[in-house]
PDB file of C-alpha atoms and ligand atoms in Angstrom:
ATOM      1  CA  MET A  26      98.456  88.076  84.132  1.00 45.00           C
ATOM      2  CA  PRO A  27      95.795  85.418  83.459  1.00 42.00           C
ATOM      3  CA  ASP A  28      93.359  86.188  80.651  1.00 38.00           C
ATOM      4  CA  ALA A  29      90.369  86.658  82.966  1.00 39.00           C
ATOM      5  CA  ALA A  30      92.247  89.192  85.085  1.00 41.00           C
ATOM      6  CA  LEU A  31      93.535  90.766  81.909  1.00 41.00           C
ATOM      7  CA  ALA A  32      90.044  91.225  80.539  1.00 38.00           C
ATOM      8  CA  HIS A  33      88.891  92.640  83.863  1.00 39.00           C
ATOM      9  CA  SER A  34      91.741  95.119  83.988  1.00 43.00           C
ATOM     10  CA  LEU A  35      91.416  96.248  80.419  1.00 43.00           C
ATOM     11  CA  GLU A  36      87.735  96.268  79.634  1.00 37.00           C
ATOM     12  CA  PRO A  37      86.367  98.543  82.356  1.00 35.00           C
ATOM     13  CA  ARG A  38      88.990 101.187  81.590  1.00 39.00           C
ATOM     14  CA  ILE A  39      87.940 101.571  78.032  1.00 36.00           C
ATOM     15  CA  ALA A  40      84.370 100.343  77.990  1.00 35.00           C
ATOM     16  CA  PRO A  41      81.859 102.710  76.455  1.00 34.00           C
ATOM     17  CA  ALA A  42      79.807 104.455  79.086  1.00 34.00           C
ATOM     18  CA  GLU A  43      76.413 106.042  79.109  1.00 32.00           C
ATOM     19  CA  GLY A  44      75.965 109.763  78.517  1.00 33.00           C
ATOM     20  CA  SER A  45      76.935 112.123  75.748  1.00 33.00           C
ATOM     21  CA  ALA A  46      80.324 113.469  74.741  1.00 36.00           C
ATOM     22  CA  GLY A  47      79.298 116.776  76.306  1.00 37.00           C
ATOM     23  CA  ALA A  48      79.238 115.166  79.755  1.00 44.00           C
ATOM     24  CA  ASP A  49      82.865 114.069  79.478  1.00 53.00           C
ATOM     25  CA  THR A  50      84.437 117.269  80.775  1.00 66.00           C
ATOM     26  CA  GLY A  51      86.431 118.284  83.834  1.00 86.00           C
ATOM     27  CA  SER A  52      89.622 116.728  85.122  1.00 94.00           C
ATOM     28  CA  VAL A  53      89.565 113.810  87.536  1.00 97.00           C
ATOM     29  CA  LEU A  54      92.506 115.407  89.366  1.00 97.00           C
ATOM     30  CA  PRO A  55      93.413 115.754  92.134  1.00 98.00           C
ATOM     31  CA  VAL A  56      93.100 112.193  93.376  1.00 98.00           C
ATOM     32  CA  SER A  57      92.612 112.135  97.146  1.00 98.00           C
ATOM     33  CA  ALA A  58      92.788 109.016  99.278  1.00 98.00           C
ATOM     34  CA  ALA A  59      91.751 109.117 102.924  1.00 98.00           C
ATOM     35  CA  GLY A  60      91.934 106.315 105.496  1.00 98.00           C
ATOM     36  CA  LEU A  61      92.735 103.895 102.695  1.00 98.00           C
ATOM     37  CA  VAL A  62      93.141 100.353 104.009  1.00 98.00           C
ATOM     38  CA  PHE A  63      93.427  97.038 102.182  1.00 98.00           C
ATOM     39  CA  THR A  64      93.345  94.023 104.457  1.00 98.00           C
ATOM     40  CA  VAL A  65      93.834  90.322 103.702  1.00 98.00           C
ATOM     41  CA  ASN A  66      93.389  87.781 106.508  1.00 97.00           C
ATOM     42  CA  GLY A  67      93.549  90.551 109.076  1.00 95.00           C
ATOM     43  CA  LYS A  68      96.839  91.925 107.700  1.00 97.00           C
ATOM     44  CA  ARG A  69      96.815  95.574 106.664  1.00 97.00           C
ATOM     45  CA  LEU A  70      98.731  95.415 103.398  1.00 98.00           C
ATOM     46  CA  VAL A  71      97.923  99.038 102.606  1.00 98.00           C
ATOM     47  CA  ASP A  72      97.263 101.538 105.365  1.00 98.00           C
ATOM     48  CA  ILE A  73      97.413 105.150 104.228  1.00 98.00           C
ATOM     49  CA  ASP A  74      96.016 108.073 106.254  1.00 98.00           C
ATOM     50  CA  ARG A  75      96.064 110.635 103.462  1.00 98.00           C
ATOM     51  CA  LEU A  76      97.507 110.860  99.980  1.00 98.00           C
ATOM     52  CA  THR A  77      96.796 113.509  97.377  1.00 98.00           C
ATOM     53  CA  LEU A  78      98.045 113.330  93.814  1.00 98.00           C
ATOM     54  CA  GLN A  79      97.919 116.707  92.093  1.00 97.00           C
ATOM     55  CA  ALA A  80      97.976 117.529  88.405  1.00 97.00           C
ATOM     56  CA  GLY A  81     101.523 118.225  87.210  1.00 96.00           C
ATOM     57  CA  GLY A  82     104.700 116.270  86.622  1.00 97.00           C
ATOM     58  CA  PRO A  83     105.070 112.527  87.188  1.00 98.00           C
ATOM     59  CA  THR A  84     104.680 111.022  90.640  1.00 98.00           C
ATOM     60  CA  ILE A  85     107.021 108.067  91.059  1.00 98.00           C
ATOM     61  CA  VAL A  86     106.071 105.498  93.693  1.00 98.00           C
ATOM     62  CA  MET A  87     109.078 103.762  95.225  1.00 97.00           C
ATOM     63  CA  GLY A  88     109.723 101.353  98.054  1.00 96.00           C
ATOM     64  CA  PRO A  89     111.058  97.862  98.724  1.00 94.00           C
ATOM     65  CA  ASN A  90     109.453  94.634  97.473  1.00 94.00           C
ATOM     66  CA  GLY A  91     106.137  93.989  99.161  1.00 96.00           C
ATOM     67  CA  ALA A  92     105.713  97.585 100.351  1.00 97.00           C
ATOM     68  CA  GLY A  93     102.242  97.803  98.804  1.00 98.00           C
ATOM     69  CA  LYS A  94     103.010  99.874  95.700  1.00 98.00           C
ATOM     70  CA  SER A  95     101.096  97.727  93.205  1.00 98.00           C
ATOM     71  CA  LEU A  96      98.182  97.394  95.595  1.00 98.00           C
ATOM     72  CA  LEU A  97      98.081 101.179  95.966  1.00 98.00           C
ATOM     73  CA  LEU A  98      97.910 101.671  92.196  1.00 98.00           C
ATOM     74  CA  ARG A  99      95.199  99.020  91.890  1.00 98.00           C
ATOM     75  CA  LEU A 100      93.186 100.621  94.695  1.00 98.00           C
ATOM     76  CA  LEU A 101      93.452 104.095  93.168  1.00 98.00           C
ATOM     77  CA  HIS A 102      92.575 102.776  89.725  1.00 97.00           C
ATOM     78  CA  GLY A 103      89.561 100.918  91.089  1.00 96.00           C
ATOM     79  CA  LEU A 104      90.782  97.440  90.122  1.00 96.00           C
ATOM     80  CA  ILE A 105      90.406  96.245  93.708  1.00 97.00           C
ATOM     81  CA  ALA A 106      88.067  97.504  96.396  1.00 97.00           C
ATOM     82  CA  ALA A 107      89.420  99.068  99.570  1.00 98.00           C
ATOM     83  CA  SER A 108      88.589  97.427 102.901  1.00 98.00           C
ATOM     84  CA  GLU A 109      88.204 100.901 104.389  1.00 98.00           C
ATOM     85  CA  GLY A 110      88.512 104.498 103.293  1.00 98.00           C
ATOM     86  CA  THR A 111      87.774 106.596 100.253  1.00 98.00           C
ATOM     87  CA  VAL A 112      89.364 107.599  96.979  1.00 98.00           C
ATOM     88  CA  LEU A 113      87.975 110.754  95.382  1.00 98.00           C
ATOM     89  CA  PHE A 114      88.711 112.114  91.944  1.00 98.00           C
ATOM     90  CA  ASN A 115      88.378 115.896  91.978  1.00 97.00           C
ATOM     91  CA  ALA A 116      85.950 115.369  94.854  1.00 96.00           C
ATOM     92  CA  GLN A 117      83.904 112.860  92.834  1.00 95.00           C
ATOM     93  CA  GLN A 118      83.391 109.175  93.565  1.00 96.00           C
ATOM     94  CA  MET A 119      84.503 106.569  91.041  1.00 96.00           C
ATOM     95  CA  SER A 120      82.084 106.529  88.096  1.00 95.00           C
ATOM     96  CA  ALA A 121      81.974 105.507  84.453  1.00 91.00           C
ATOM     97  CA  ARG A 122      83.293 108.943  83.506  1.00 92.00           C
ATOM     98  CA  VAL A 123      86.139 108.778  86.031  1.00 95.00           C
ATOM     99  CA  ARG A 124      87.053 105.312  84.732  1.00 93.00           C
ATOM    100  CA  ARG A 125      87.130 106.618  81.199  1.00 91.00           C
ATOM    101  CA  ARG A 126      89.488 109.450  82.152  1.00 94.00           C
ATOM    102  CA  GLN A 127      92.174 107.142  83.543  1.00 95.00           C
ATOM    103  CA  ALA A 128      94.155 104.119  82.369  1.00 96.00           C
ATOM    104  CA  MET A 129      96.714 101.648  83.661  1.00 97.00           C
ATOM    105  CA  VAL A 130      99.647  99.816  82.115  1.00 97.00           C
ATOM    106  CA  PHE A 131     101.165  96.790  83.796  1.00 96.00           C
ATOM    107  CA  GLN A 132     104.608  95.249  84.074  1.00 94.00           C
ATOM    108  CA  ARG A 133     103.620  92.599  81.552  1.00 94.00           C
ATOM    109  CA  PRO A 134     101.967  94.217  78.549  1.00 94.00           C
ATOM    110  CA  VAL A 135      98.285  93.506  78.094  1.00 91.00           C
ATOM    111  CA  VAL A 136      97.341  93.185  74.427  1.00 96.00           C
ATOM    112  CA  LEU A 137      94.257  91.794  72.771  1.00 96.00           C
ATOM    113  CA  ARG A 138      94.274  88.904  70.300  1.00 97.00           C
ATOM    114  CA  ARG A 139      94.008  91.070  67.201  1.00 97.00           C
ATOM    115  CA  SER A 140      96.212  93.295  65.087  1.00 98.00           C
ATOM    116  CA  VAL A 141      98.221  96.197  66.447  1.00 98.00           C
ATOM    117  CA  GLN A 142      95.939  98.762  64.836  1.00 98.00           C
ATOM    118  CA  ALA A 143      92.816  96.908  65.943  1.00 98.00           C
ATOM    119  CA  ASN A 144      94.092  97.023  69.533  1.00 97.00           C
ATOM    120  CA  ILE A 145      94.332 100.810  69.352  1.00 97.00           C
ATOM    121  CA  ASP A 146      91.112 101.200  67.395  1.00 96.00           C
ATOM    122  CA  TYR A 147      89.285  99.198  70.053  1.00 94.00           C
ATOM    123  CA  ALA A 148      90.197 101.852  72.603  1.00 94.00           C
ATOM    124  CA  LEU A 149      89.291 104.667  70.216  1.00 93.00           C
ATOM    125  CA  ALA A 150      85.922 103.105  69.440  1.00 89.00           C
ATOM    126  CA  ALA A 151      85.137 103.083  73.146  1.00 85.00           C
ATOM    127  CA  ALA A 152      86.256 106.672  73.639  1.00 80.00           C
ATOM    128  CA  HIS A 153      83.947 109.586  73.179  1.00 71.00           C
ATOM    129  CA  GLY A 154      84.798 112.053  70.462  1.00 72.00           C
ATOM    130  CA  TYR A 155      86.562 109.786  67.979  1.00 79.00           C
ATOM    131  CA  ARG A 156      84.485 109.066  64.917  1.00 81.00           C
ATOM    132  CA  GLY A 157      85.239 108.777  61.207  1.00 83.00           C
ATOM    133  CA  PHE A 158      88.141 110.937  60.077  1.00 83.00           C
ATOM    134  CA  SER A 159      89.267 112.014  63.559  1.00 88.00           C
ATOM    135  CA  ARG A 160      89.375 108.365  64.636  1.00 93.00           C
ATOM    136  CA  ARG A 161      91.511 107.377  61.650  1.00 94.00           C
ATOM    137  CA  GLU A 162      93.802 110.372  62.204  1.00 95.00           C
ATOM    138  CA  ARG A 163      94.207 109.605  65.895  1.00 95.00           C
ATOM    139  CA  LEU A 164      94.946 105.960  65.073  1.00 96.00           C
ATOM    140  CA  ARG A 165      97.654 107.046  62.629  1.00 97.00           C
ATOM    141  CA  GLU A 166      99.083 109.465  65.205  1.00 96.00           C
ATOM    142  CA  LEU A 167      99.188 106.809  67.933  1.00 97.00           C
ATOM    143  CA  LEU A 168     100.841 104.252  65.649  1.00 98.00           C
ATOM    144  CA  GLU A 169     103.525 106.828  64.815  1.00 97.00           C
ATOM    145  CA  MET A 170     103.911 107.830  68.437  1.00 94.00           C
ATOM    146  CA  GLY A 171     104.513 104.241  69.473  1.00 95.00           C
ATOM    147  CA  GLY A 172     106.903 103.555  66.583  1.00 95.00           C
ATOM    148  CA  LEU A 173     104.407 100.921  65.434  1.00 97.00           C
ATOM    149  CA  ALA A 174     103.335 102.213  62.017  1.00 98.00           C
ATOM    150  CA  ASP A 175     105.267  99.510  60.156  1.00 98.00           C
ATOM    151  CA  MET A 176     103.645  96.812  62.298  1.00 98.00           C
ATOM    152  CA  ALA A 177     100.074  98.112  62.155  1.00 98.00           C
ATOM    153  CA  ARG A 178      98.655  94.936  60.615  1.00 98.00           C
ATOM    154  CA  GLN A 179     100.812  92.500  62.569  1.00 98.00           C
ATOM    155  CA  ARG A 180      99.105  90.400  65.247  1.00 98.00           C
ATOM    156  CA  ALA A 181      99.792  92.155  68.538  1.00 98.00           C
ATOM    157  CA  ARG A 182     100.815  89.000  70.369  1.00 97.00           C
ATOM    158  CA  THR A 183     103.623  88.392  67.877  1.00 98.00           C
ATOM    159  CA  LEU A 184     105.305  91.689  68.798  1.00 97.00           C
ATOM    160  CA  SER A 185     108.393  91.668  71.009  1.00 96.00           C
ATOM    161  CA  GLY A 186     107.951  92.490  74.698  1.00 94.00           C
ATOM    162  CA  GLY A 187     109.154  96.064  74.220  1.00 94.00           C
ATOM    163  CA  GLU A 188     106.904  96.569  71.189  1.00 96.00           C
ATOM    164  CA  GLN A 189     103.919  95.159  73.071  1.00 97.00           C
ATOM    165  CA  GLN A 190     104.592  97.536  75.933  1.00 96.00           C
ATOM    166  CA  ARG A 191     104.695 100.511  73.529  1.00 96.00           C
ATOM    167  CA  LEU A 192     101.381  99.311  72.127  1.00 97.00           C
ATOM    168  CA  ALA A 193      99.915  99.004  75.619  1.00 97.00           C
ATOM    169  CA  LEU A 194     101.076 102.542  76.364  1.00 96.00           C
ATOM    170  CA  VAL A 195      99.739 104.248  73.266  1.00 96.00           C
ATOM    171  CA  ARG A 196      96.464 102.352  73.594  1.00 97.00           C
ATOM    172  CA  ALA A 197      96.198 103.512  77.203  1.00 96.00           C
ATOM    173  CA  VAL A 198      96.563 107.142  76.143  1.00 95.00           C
ATOM    174  CA  ALA A 199      94.379 106.785  73.020  1.00 94.00           C
ATOM    175  CA  ALA A 200      91.632 108.921  74.525  1.00 88.00           C
ATOM    176  CA  SER A 201      94.076 111.345  76.230  1.00 91.00           C
ATOM    177  CA  PRO A 202      93.306 110.345  79.823  1.00 95.00           C
ATOM    178  CA  ASP A 203      93.859 112.779  82.686  1.00 96.00           C
ATOM    179  CA  LEU A 204      95.566 110.079  84.699  1.00 97.00           C
ATOM    180  CA  LEU A 205      97.830 107.177  83.738  1.00 98.00           C
ATOM    181  CA  PHE A 206      98.999 104.537  86.226  1.00 98.00           C
ATOM    182  CA  LEU A 207     102.138 102.639  85.232  1.00 98.00           C
ATOM    183  CA  ASP A 208     103.223  99.613  87.268  1.00 98.00           C
ATOM    184  CA  GLU A 209     106.878  98.896  86.487  1.00 97.00           C
ATOM    185  CA  PRO A 210     106.326  99.235  82.739  1.00 97.00           C
ATOM    186  CA  THR A 211     109.994  98.817  81.806  1.00 96.00           C
ATOM    187  CA  SER A 212     111.150  96.212  84.309  1.00 93.00           C
ATOM    188  CA  SER A 213     111.571  93.474  81.715  1.00 87.00           C
ATOM    189  CA  LEU A 214     112.817  95.639  78.856  1.00 91.00           C
ATOM    190  CA  ASP A 215     116.312  96.256  77.509  1.00 92.00           C
ATOM    191  CA  PRO A 216     117.910  99.733  77.770  1.00 93.00           C
ATOM    192  CA  ALA A 217     116.863 100.822  74.263  1.00 92.00           C
ATOM    193  CA  SER A 218     113.226  99.809  74.779  1.00 91.00           C
ATOM    194  CA  THR A 219     113.278 101.412  78.217  1.00 94.00           C
ATOM    195  CA  HIS A 220     114.555 104.635  76.662  1.00 95.00           C
ATOM    196  CA  ARG A 221     111.732 104.641  74.107  1.00 93.00           C
ATOM    197  CA  ILE A 222     109.119 104.018  76.785  1.00 94.00           C
ATOM    198  CA  GLU A 223     110.574 106.816  78.927  1.00 96.00           C
ATOM    199  CA  ALA A 224     110.427 109.161  75.932  1.00 95.00           C
ATOM    200  CA  LEU A 225     106.740 108.296  75.521  1.00 94.00           C
ATOM    201  CA  ILE A 226     106.117 108.897  79.224  1.00 96.00           C
ATOM    202  CA  HIS A 227     107.824 112.301  78.982  1.00 96.00           C
ATOM    203  CA  ARG A 228     105.649 113.166  76.026  1.00 94.00           C
ATOM    204  CA  PHE A 229     102.412 112.131  77.733  1.00 95.00           C
ATOM    205  CA  ALA A 230     103.389 114.146  80.815  1.00 96.00           C
ATOM    206  CA  GLU A 231     104.156 117.194  78.697  1.00 95.00           C
ATOM    207  CA  GLU A 232     100.792 116.823  77.000  1.00 93.00           C
ATOM    208  CA  GLY A 233      99.117 117.056  80.404  1.00 94.00           C
ATOM    209  CA  THR A 234      98.514 113.461  81.447  1.00 96.00           C
ATOM    210  CA  LYS A 235      99.284 112.912  85.114  1.00 98.00           C
ATOM    211  CA  ILE A 236     101.670 109.961  85.403  1.00 98.00           C
ATOM    212  CA  VAL A 237     101.693 107.842  88.557  1.00 98.00           C
ATOM    213  CA  MET A 238     104.363 105.201  88.131  1.00 98.00           C
ATOM    214  CA  VAL A 239     105.974 102.448  90.178  1.00 98.00           C
ATOM    215  CA  THR A 240     109.613 101.718  89.439  1.00 97.00           C
ATOM    216  CA  HIS A 241     112.526 100.088  91.230  1.00 94.00           C
ATOM    217  CA  ASP A 242     115.004 101.801  88.955  1.00 94.00           C
ATOM    218  CA  LEU A 243     116.541 104.744  90.814  1.00 94.00           C
ATOM    219  CA  GLY A 244     118.045 106.154  87.601  1.00 94.00           C
ATOM    220  CA  GLN A 245     114.659 106.034  85.914  1.00 96.00           C
ATOM    221  CA  ALA A 246     113.029 107.666  88.923  1.00 97.00           C
ATOM    222  CA  ARG A 247     115.569 110.501  88.771  1.00 96.00           C
ATOM    223  CA  ARG A 248     114.949 110.946  85.044  1.00 97.00           C
ATOM    224  CA  LEU A 249     111.166 111.021  85.263  1.00 98.00           C
ATOM    225  CA  ALA A 250     110.029 112.103  88.712  1.00 98.00           C
ATOM    226  CA  ALA A 251     108.617 115.461  89.652  1.00 98.00           C
ATOM    227  CA  GLU A 252     107.784 114.030  93.051  1.00 98.00           C
ATOM    228  CA  VAL A 253     108.335 110.758  94.858  1.00 98.00           C
ATOM    229  CA  VAL A 254     105.895 108.854  97.022  1.00 98.00           C
ATOM    230  CA  PHE A 255     107.841 106.422  99.186  1.00 97.00           C
ATOM    231  CA  MET A 256     106.098 103.381 100.655  1.00 97.00           C
ATOM    232  CA  HIS A 257     107.209 101.038 103.389  1.00 96.00           C
ATOM    233  CA  ARG A 258     105.149  98.254 104.948  1.00 96.00           C
ATOM    234  CA  GLY A 259     101.893  99.479 103.455  1.00 98.00           C
ATOM    235  CA  LYS A 260     102.324 103.077 104.523  1.00 97.00           C
ATOM    236  CA  VAL A 261     103.388 106.212 102.687  1.00 97.00           C
ATOM    237  CA  THR A 262     106.351 107.412 104.705  1.00 95.00           C
ATOM    238  CA  GLU A 263     107.052 110.441 102.558  1.00 95.00           C
ATOM    239  CA  GLN A 264     105.793 112.393  99.575  1.00 97.00           C
ATOM    240  CA  THR A 265     108.328 114.952  98.451  1.00 96.00           C
ATOM    241  CA  PRO A 266     109.634 116.781  95.376  1.00 97.00           C
ATOM    242  CA  ALA A 267     112.061 114.500  93.552  1.00 97.00           C
ATOM    243  CA  ASN A 268     115.160 116.648  94.165  1.00 95.00           C
ATOM    244  CA  VAL A 269     114.440 116.715  97.894  1.00 94.00           C
ATOM    245  CA  PHE A 270     113.840 112.968  97.981  1.00 95.00           C
ATOM    246  CA  PHE A 271     117.110 112.082  96.273  1.00 94.00           C
ATOM    247  CA  ASP A 272     119.245 114.717  98.030  1.00 92.00           C
ATOM    248  CA  ALA A 273     117.855 114.457 101.536  1.00 91.00           C
ATOM    249  CA  PRO A 274     115.103 111.884 102.092  1.00 90.00           C
ATOM    250  CA  SER A 275     113.380 112.571 105.381  1.00 89.00           C
ATOM    251  CA  SER A 276     112.555 109.019 106.470  1.00 88.00           C
ATOM    252  CA  PRO A 277     115.221 106.537 107.597  1.00 89.00           C
ATOM    253  CA  ALA A 278     113.555 103.870 105.418  1.00 89.00           C
ATOM    254  CA  ALA A 279     113.931 106.022 102.286  1.00 91.00           C
ATOM    255  CA  ARG A 280     117.562 106.794 103.162  1.00 91.00           C
ATOM    256  CA  ASP A 281     118.274 103.075 103.521  1.00 90.00           C
ATOM    257  CA  PHE A 282     116.394 102.303 100.306  1.00 91.00           C
ATOM    258  CA  ILE A 283     118.435 104.780  98.262  1.00 90.00           C
ATOM    259  CA  ALA A 284     121.622 103.409  99.800  1.00 87.00           C
ATOM    260  CA  GLY A 285     120.513  99.850  98.880  1.00 85.00           C
ATOM    261  CA  ARG A 286     120.211  98.776 102.506  1.00 80.00           C
ATOM    262  CA  LEU A 287     116.420  98.427 102.889  1.00 67.00           C
ATOM    263  CA  LEU A 288     115.072  94.933 102.262  1.00 63.00           C
ATOM    264  CA  VAL A 289     111.526  94.972 103.699  1.00 61.00           C
TER     265      VAL A 289
HETATM  266  N1  ATP B 301      95.559  89.138  97.212  1.00 50.22           N
HETATM  267  C1  ATP B 301      96.531  89.097  98.113  1.00 50.22           C
HETATM  268  N2  ATP B 301      96.476  88.237  99.147  1.00 50.22           N
HETATM  269  C2  ATP B 301      97.438  88.195 100.079  1.00 50.22           C
HETATM  270  N3  ATP B 301      98.526  88.988 100.063  1.00 50.22           N
HETATM  271  C3  ATP B 301      98.641  89.854  99.056  1.00 50.22           C
HETATM  272  C4  ATP B 301      97.663  89.965  98.031  1.00 50.22           C
HETATM  273  N4  ATP B 301      98.051  90.908  97.156  1.00 50.22           N
HETATM  274  C5  ATP B 301      99.228  91.378  97.613  1.00 50.22           C
HETATM  275  N5  ATP B 301      99.582  90.749  98.744  1.00 50.22           N
HETATM  276  C6  ATP B 301     100.779  91.015  99.551  1.00 50.22           C
HETATM  277  O1  ATP B 301     100.772  92.405  99.833  1.00 50.22           O
HETATM  278  C7  ATP B 301     102.090  92.900  99.867  1.00 50.22           C
HETATM  279  C8  ATP B 301     102.185  94.103  98.952  1.00 50.22           C
HETATM  280  O2  ATP B 301     102.049  93.658  97.620  1.00 50.22           O
HETATM  281  P1  ATP B 301     102.373  94.582  96.397  1.00 50.22           P
HETATM  282  O3  ATP B 301     102.273  93.759  95.158  1.00 50.22           O
HETATM  283  O4  ATP B 301     101.560  95.811  96.457  1.00 50.22           O
HETATM  284  O5  ATP B 301     103.901  94.971  96.688  1.00 50.22           O
HETATM  285  P2  ATP B 301     104.881  95.881  95.840  1.00 50.22           P
HETATM  286  O6  ATP B 301     105.325  97.007  96.719  1.00 50.22           O
HETATM  287  O7  ATP B 301     104.281  96.249  94.546  1.00 50.22           O
HETATM  288  O8  ATP B 301     106.091  94.870  95.677  1.00 50.22           O
HETATM  289  P3  ATP B 301     107.106  94.564  94.447  1.00 50.22           P
HETATM  290  O9  ATP B 301     108.065  95.712  94.452  1.00 50.22           O
HETATM  291  O10 ATP B 301     107.751  93.288  94.872  1.00 50.22           O
HETATM  292  O11 ATP B 301     106.307  94.436  93.197  1.00 50.22           O
HETATM  293  C9  ATP B 301     102.999  91.760  99.482  1.00 50.22           C
HETATM  294  O12 ATP B 301     103.572  91.218 100.651  1.00 50.22           O
HETATM  295  C10 ATP B 301     102.071  90.746  98.832  1.00 50.22           C
HETATM  296  O13 ATP B 301     102.510  89.429  99.030  1.00 50.22           O
END
């Protein structure tokens, strides 16, 4: 991701917002999209009648290349504007508070040009409720969580890809967001790094963060998913509990995808 896009994607998520800590209450879930369309040059790249993401276990978004999965995450996260339709967060429009309660991690880790601990502290400084001792304690906790304590003072951009992705993840959850979007966060990582990232995702989910994640890895989807949203040609063709999806997908496209037969 180019630096300008990187700054755009990172800064608004963790920028300080107006208001007091007392105003920062109430979940942003469920997320409800209605009539959501994203068009480029007259082509409807995303075209979703209705989609609701409830609090609970991870939602895994699957589908072939070009199905519109990344665009969907970017639309829901507010990184790109819809051509038509609405996205509501617990019946509220996107706002500074809604932005603060959600985060996104990309396929290629986004880290700032500063130390590992300064990357995390940047997010904590922007978050309400972390001052003085609690901020230092949370920083220590996040470094431990990410297996990064020994690298706290190292420049973030000198970390390995897997380490950078762990940093991106713990920074994203620094302020305990309600909602975390993950766009293929392990696609370029080795099995050990993937395992560590999955363990972190499990932990965040158990702590109450709603995970909405794109992956192409069927094994990973089986390990993490509570439900699956399947996309094909810009549309959501099914949204089902994970066991139902893997045992008996209802759409022909999903059946072909699981069998490795669906290309576009
Ligand atoms: N800004 C854009 N302008 C034109 N086409 C775009 C734009 N952004 C995305 N697309 C197209 O929209 C389609 C969906 O893109 P998207 O990145 O959401 O797919 P995806 O399901 O995440 O695919 P993959 O699994 O390959 O990452 C693709 O065909 C892509 O080329």
